[in-house]
Short mmCIF file of C-alpha atoms in Angstrom, two decimals:
data_model
loop_
_atom_site.label_atom_id
_atom_site.label_comp_id
_atom_site.label_asym_id
_atom_site.label_seq_id
_atom_site.Cartn_x
_atom_site.Cartn_y
_atom_site.Cartn_z
CA VAL T 1240 -23.57 15.50 -7.62
CA ASP T 1241 -26.14 13.77 -9.76
CA PRO T 1242 -26.29 10.01 -8.98
CA ARG T 1243 -28.35 9.32 -12.14
CA HIS T 1244 -25.38 9.88 -14.42
CA ALA T 1245 -22.12 7.93 -14.44
CA GLU T 1246 -20.04 11.09 -14.38
CA GLY T 1247 -21.95 12.28 -11.31
CA ARG T 1248 -21.34 9.15 -9.20
CA ARG T 1249 -19.06 9.27 -6.20
CA SER T 1250 -16.58 6.72 -4.98
CA ALA T 1251 -14.80 6.48 -1.64
CA ARG T 1252 -11.73 8.08 -3.23
CA SER T 1253 -13.12 10.81 -5.44
CA CYS T 1254 -16.08 13.00 -6.12
CA ILE T 1255 -16.76 14.31 -9.58
CA VAL T 1256 -18.91 17.41 -9.60
CA ARG T 1257 -20.96 17.87 -12.75
CA SER T 1258 -21.11 21.13 -14.55
CA ARG T 1259 -24.38 23.03 -14.14
CA LEU T 1260 -24.54 23.33 -17.93
CA PRO T 1261 -26.82 20.80 -19.60
CA ALA T 1262 -24.91 18.10 -21.46
CA PRO T 1263 -25.81 19.20 -25.02
CA ALA T 1264 -24.63 22.77 -24.37
CA ARG T 1265 -21.25 21.57 -23.18
CA PRO T 1266 -18.72 21.43 -26.05
CA GLY T 1267 -17.06 18.01 -26.36
CA ILE T 1268 -13.47 19.30 -26.28
CA ILE T 1269 -14.09 21.34 -23.11
CA HIS T 1270 -15.66 18.34 -21.39
CA ARG T 1271 -12.65 16.15 -22.28
CA MET T 1272 -10.25 18.85 -21.08
CA ILE T 1273 -12.05 19.11 -17.74
CA ARG T 1274 -11.90 15.33 -17.30
CA CYS T 1275 -8.13 15.37 -17.99
CA LEU T 1276 -7.44 18.32 -15.70
CA PRO T 1277 -6.42 16.19 -12.64
CA LEU T 1278 -3.88 14.30 -14.77
CA ALA T 1279 -2.51 17.53 -16.18
CA CYS T 1280 -2.18 19.01 -12.68
CA ALA T 1281 -0.36 15.91 -11.48
CA ALA T 1282 2.02 16.09 -14.45
CA LEU T 1283 2.70 19.77 -13.77
CA LEU T 1284 3.35 19.01 -10.11
CA LEU T 1285 5.92 16.39 -11.08
CA LEU T 1286 7.57 18.78 -13.52
CA ALA T 1287 7.71 21.48 -10.84
CA LEU T 1288 9.89 19.36 -8.55
CA PRO T 1289 13.60 20.19 -8.71
CA ALA T 1290 15.87 17.57 -10.21
CA GLY T 1291 16.58 14.82 -7.67
CA ALA T 1292 13.69 15.88 -5.42
CA HIS T 1293 11.09 13.35 -4.36
CA ALA T 1294 7.37 13.95 -4.08
CA PRO T 1295 6.16 14.07 -0.49
CA PRO T 1296 4.63 10.81 0.75
CA PRO T 1297 0.83 10.49 0.44
CA TYR T 1298 0.43 10.27 4.23
CA ARG T 1299 1.24 12.15 7.43
CA LEU T 1300 2.24 10.64 10.77
CA TYR T 1301 1.22 11.89 14.22
CA ALA T 1302 2.01 10.87 17.78
CA GLY T 1303 -0.79 10.00 20.18
CA ASP T 1304 -0.84 13.58 21.46
CA GLY T 1305 -1.28 15.00 17.94
CA ARG T 1306 2.31 16.11 17.33
CA PRO T 1307 3.65 15.36 13.85
CA VAL T 1308 6.34 12.65 13.86
CA THR T 1309 8.79 11.40 11.27
CA LEU T 1310 8.80 7.97 9.74
CA ASP T 1311 12.28 7.40 11.18
CA ALA T 1312 11.03 8.19 14.70
CA VAL T 1313 8.21 5.67 14.33
CA ALA T 1314 10.63 3.06 12.94
CA THR T 1315 13.09 3.55 15.80
CA ALA T 1316 10.30 3.36 18.38
CA ALA T 1317 9.00 0.17 16.76
CA TRP T 1318 12.12 -1.69 17.88
CA GLY T 1319 11.11 -1.16 21.50
CA ALA T 1320 7.63 -2.58 20.92
CA GLU T 1321 6.53 -6.18 21.17
CA ALA T 1322 4.35 -5.85 18.05
CA LEU T 1323 3.43 -3.17 15.55
CA PHE T 1324 -0.02 -3.38 13.94
CA LEU T 1325 -1.13 -1.35 10.95
CA GLY T 1326 -4.78 -1.23 9.94
CA GLU T 1327 -5.63 -0.36 6.37
CA GLN T 1328 -8.32 0.10 3.79
CA HIS T 1329 -7.41 -2.67 1.37
CA ASP T 1330 -7.75 -0.42 -1.68
CA ASP T 1331 -6.00 2.66 -0.29
CA PRO T 1332 -2.72 3.40 -2.12
CA ALA T 1333 -1.59 5.81 0.63
CA ALA T 1334 -1.92 3.07 3.25
CA HIS T 1335 0.12 0.67 1.11
CA ALA T 1336 2.78 3.33 0.53
CA LEU T 1337 2.98 3.86 4.31
CA GLU T 1338 3.30 0.12 4.93
CA ALA T 1339 6.15 -0.25 2.45
CA ASP T 1340 7.93 2.89 3.67
CA LEU T 1341 7.54 1.90 7.31
CA LEU T 1342 8.83 -1.63 6.73
CA ALA T 1343 11.87 -0.23 4.91
CA ALA T 1344 12.45 2.30 7.72
CA VAL T 1345 12.10 -0.36 10.44
CA ILE T 1346 14.61 -2.57 8.63
CA ALA T 1347 17.00 0.38 8.26
CA ALA T 1348 16.63 1.28 11.96
CA ARG T 1349 17.40 -2.28 13.09
CA PRO T 1350 19.77 -2.14 16.08
CA GLU T 1351 23.07 -3.98 15.95
CA ALA T 1352 22.86 -7.66 16.96
CA GLY T 1353 24.70 -7.12 20.25
CA ALA T 1354 22.56 -4.14 21.21
CA ALA T 1355 19.42 -6.05 20.27
CA ALA T 1356 20.34 -8.96 22.55
CA GLY T 1357 21.05 -6.62 25.47
CA ARG T 1358 17.71 -4.82 25.06
CA GLY T 1359 15.65 -7.97 24.58
CA LEU T 1360 14.46 -7.01 21.10
CA ARG T 1361 12.50 -9.63 19.21
CA PRO T 1362 13.21 -10.73 15.64
CA LEU T 1363 11.38 -8.89 12.87
CA ALA T 1364 8.70 -10.61 10.79
CA LEU T 1365 5.99 -9.39 8.45
CA SER T 1366 2.47 -10.78 8.87
CA LEU T 1367 -0.02 -10.29 6.04
CA GLU T 1368 -3.76 -10.85 6.19
CA MET T 1369 -3.88 -11.16 2.41
CA PHE T 1370 -2.32 -14.64 2.58
CA GLU T 1371 -4.37 -17.44 4.10
CA ARG T 1372 -2.69 -19.77 6.62
CA ASP T 1373 -2.83 -22.76 4.29
CA VAL T 1374 -0.45 -21.09 1.80
CA GLN T 1375 2.40 -20.64 4.28
CA LEU T 1376 4.48 -23.37 2.60
CA PRO T 1377 4.43 -21.83 -0.92
CA LEU T 1378 5.14 -18.43 0.66
CA ASP T 1379 8.15 -19.83 2.54
CA GLU T 1380 9.39 -21.59 -0.60
CA TYR T 1381 9.21 -18.34 -2.57
CA LEU T 1382 10.99 -16.35 0.13
CA ALA T 1383 13.76 -18.97 0.18
CA GLY T 1384 14.16 -18.78 -3.61
CA GLN T 1385 13.03 -22.38 -4.11
CA VAL T 1386 10.15 -21.59 -6.51
CA ARG T 1387 9.52 -19.01 -9.22
CA GLU T 1388 7.23 -16.09 -8.46
CA LYS T 1389 4.61 -17.23 -10.97
CA ASP T 1390 4.45 -20.67 -9.30
CA PHE T 1391 4.23 -19.09 -5.86
CA LEU T 1392 1.37 -16.85 -7.01
CA ALA T 1393 -0.49 -19.77 -8.56
CA ALA T 1394 -0.34 -21.64 -5.24
CA ALA T 1395 -0.84 -18.69 -2.88
CA ARG T 1396 -4.17 -17.33 -4.20
CA PRO T 1397 -3.19 -13.66 -3.75
CA TRP T 1398 -5.75 -10.89 -3.83
CA LYS T 1399 -6.27 -9.00 -7.12
CA ALA T 1400 -4.19 -6.03 -5.96
CA TYR T 1401 -1.20 -8.13 -4.88
CA ALA T 1402 1.15 -6.75 -7.55
CA THR T 1403 0.59 -3.11 -6.64
CA ASP T 1404 -0.32 -3.26 -2.95
CA TYR T 1405 1.44 -6.20 -1.30
CA ARG T 1406 4.23 -7.36 -3.61
CA PRO T 1407 6.51 -4.46 -2.56
CA LEU T 1408 6.24 -5.67 1.06
CA VAL T 1409 6.91 -9.30 0.18
CA GLU T 1410 9.86 -8.40 -2.04
CA LEU T 1411 11.35 -6.15 0.64
CA ALA T 1412 10.97 -8.94 3.20
CA ARG T 1413 12.51 -11.41 0.75
CA ALA T 1414 15.49 -9.14 0.04
CA SER T 1415 15.95 -8.59 3.79
CA ARG T 1416 15.54 -12.29 4.61
CA LEU T 1417 12.55 -11.62 6.85
CA PRO T 1418 9.91 -14.24 7.46
CA VAL T 1419 6.44 -13.45 6.13
CA ILE T 1420 3.53 -14.94 8.03
CA ALA T 1421 0.35 -15.87 6.18
CA ALA T 1422 -2.13 -14.65 8.80
CA ASN T 1423 -5.64 -15.00 7.39
CA ALA T 1424 -7.99 -17.88 8.17
CA PRO T 1425 -8.36 -20.16 5.14
CA HIS T 1426 -11.57 -19.82 3.15
CA ARG T 1427 -11.31 -23.42 1.94
#
């Protein structure tokens, strides 16, 4: 990897390996085809799935002893816990996919009200670091349907990646009538 050239730079998510051929000897069309190869492979992978099949999730789950576990098993076990914490890299799409899938699975695995009372289960809430504590009111107003999304976003100062990374969680909580807690310390 040659750090002097843009195409040789690495990021946390990818590594582009430069050809050993000098740039002038590399035909332009071949170079463009090589750069598009990952997209073509992804398209072929999607086409290879049978009709109605879903791509596997971009994550794997393991128990503390290293055994693979299912998302449903984690969601069911979550109801016996006092709290469930997920750490993430803020720009990791796989982590955000896991968060959304896990929240949906936990909601789906919710015990019946009578069973929950007998087992001492606590109510479910979603806490997000991306919202600062001083925007709890606009967040609550949005969840209650009292303000439009664009007005909520103007007041809530969401991070740049809100639409792709955190909106699915907020919308799932909103549809499920779950409280969302703005958990970050205000920067103001």
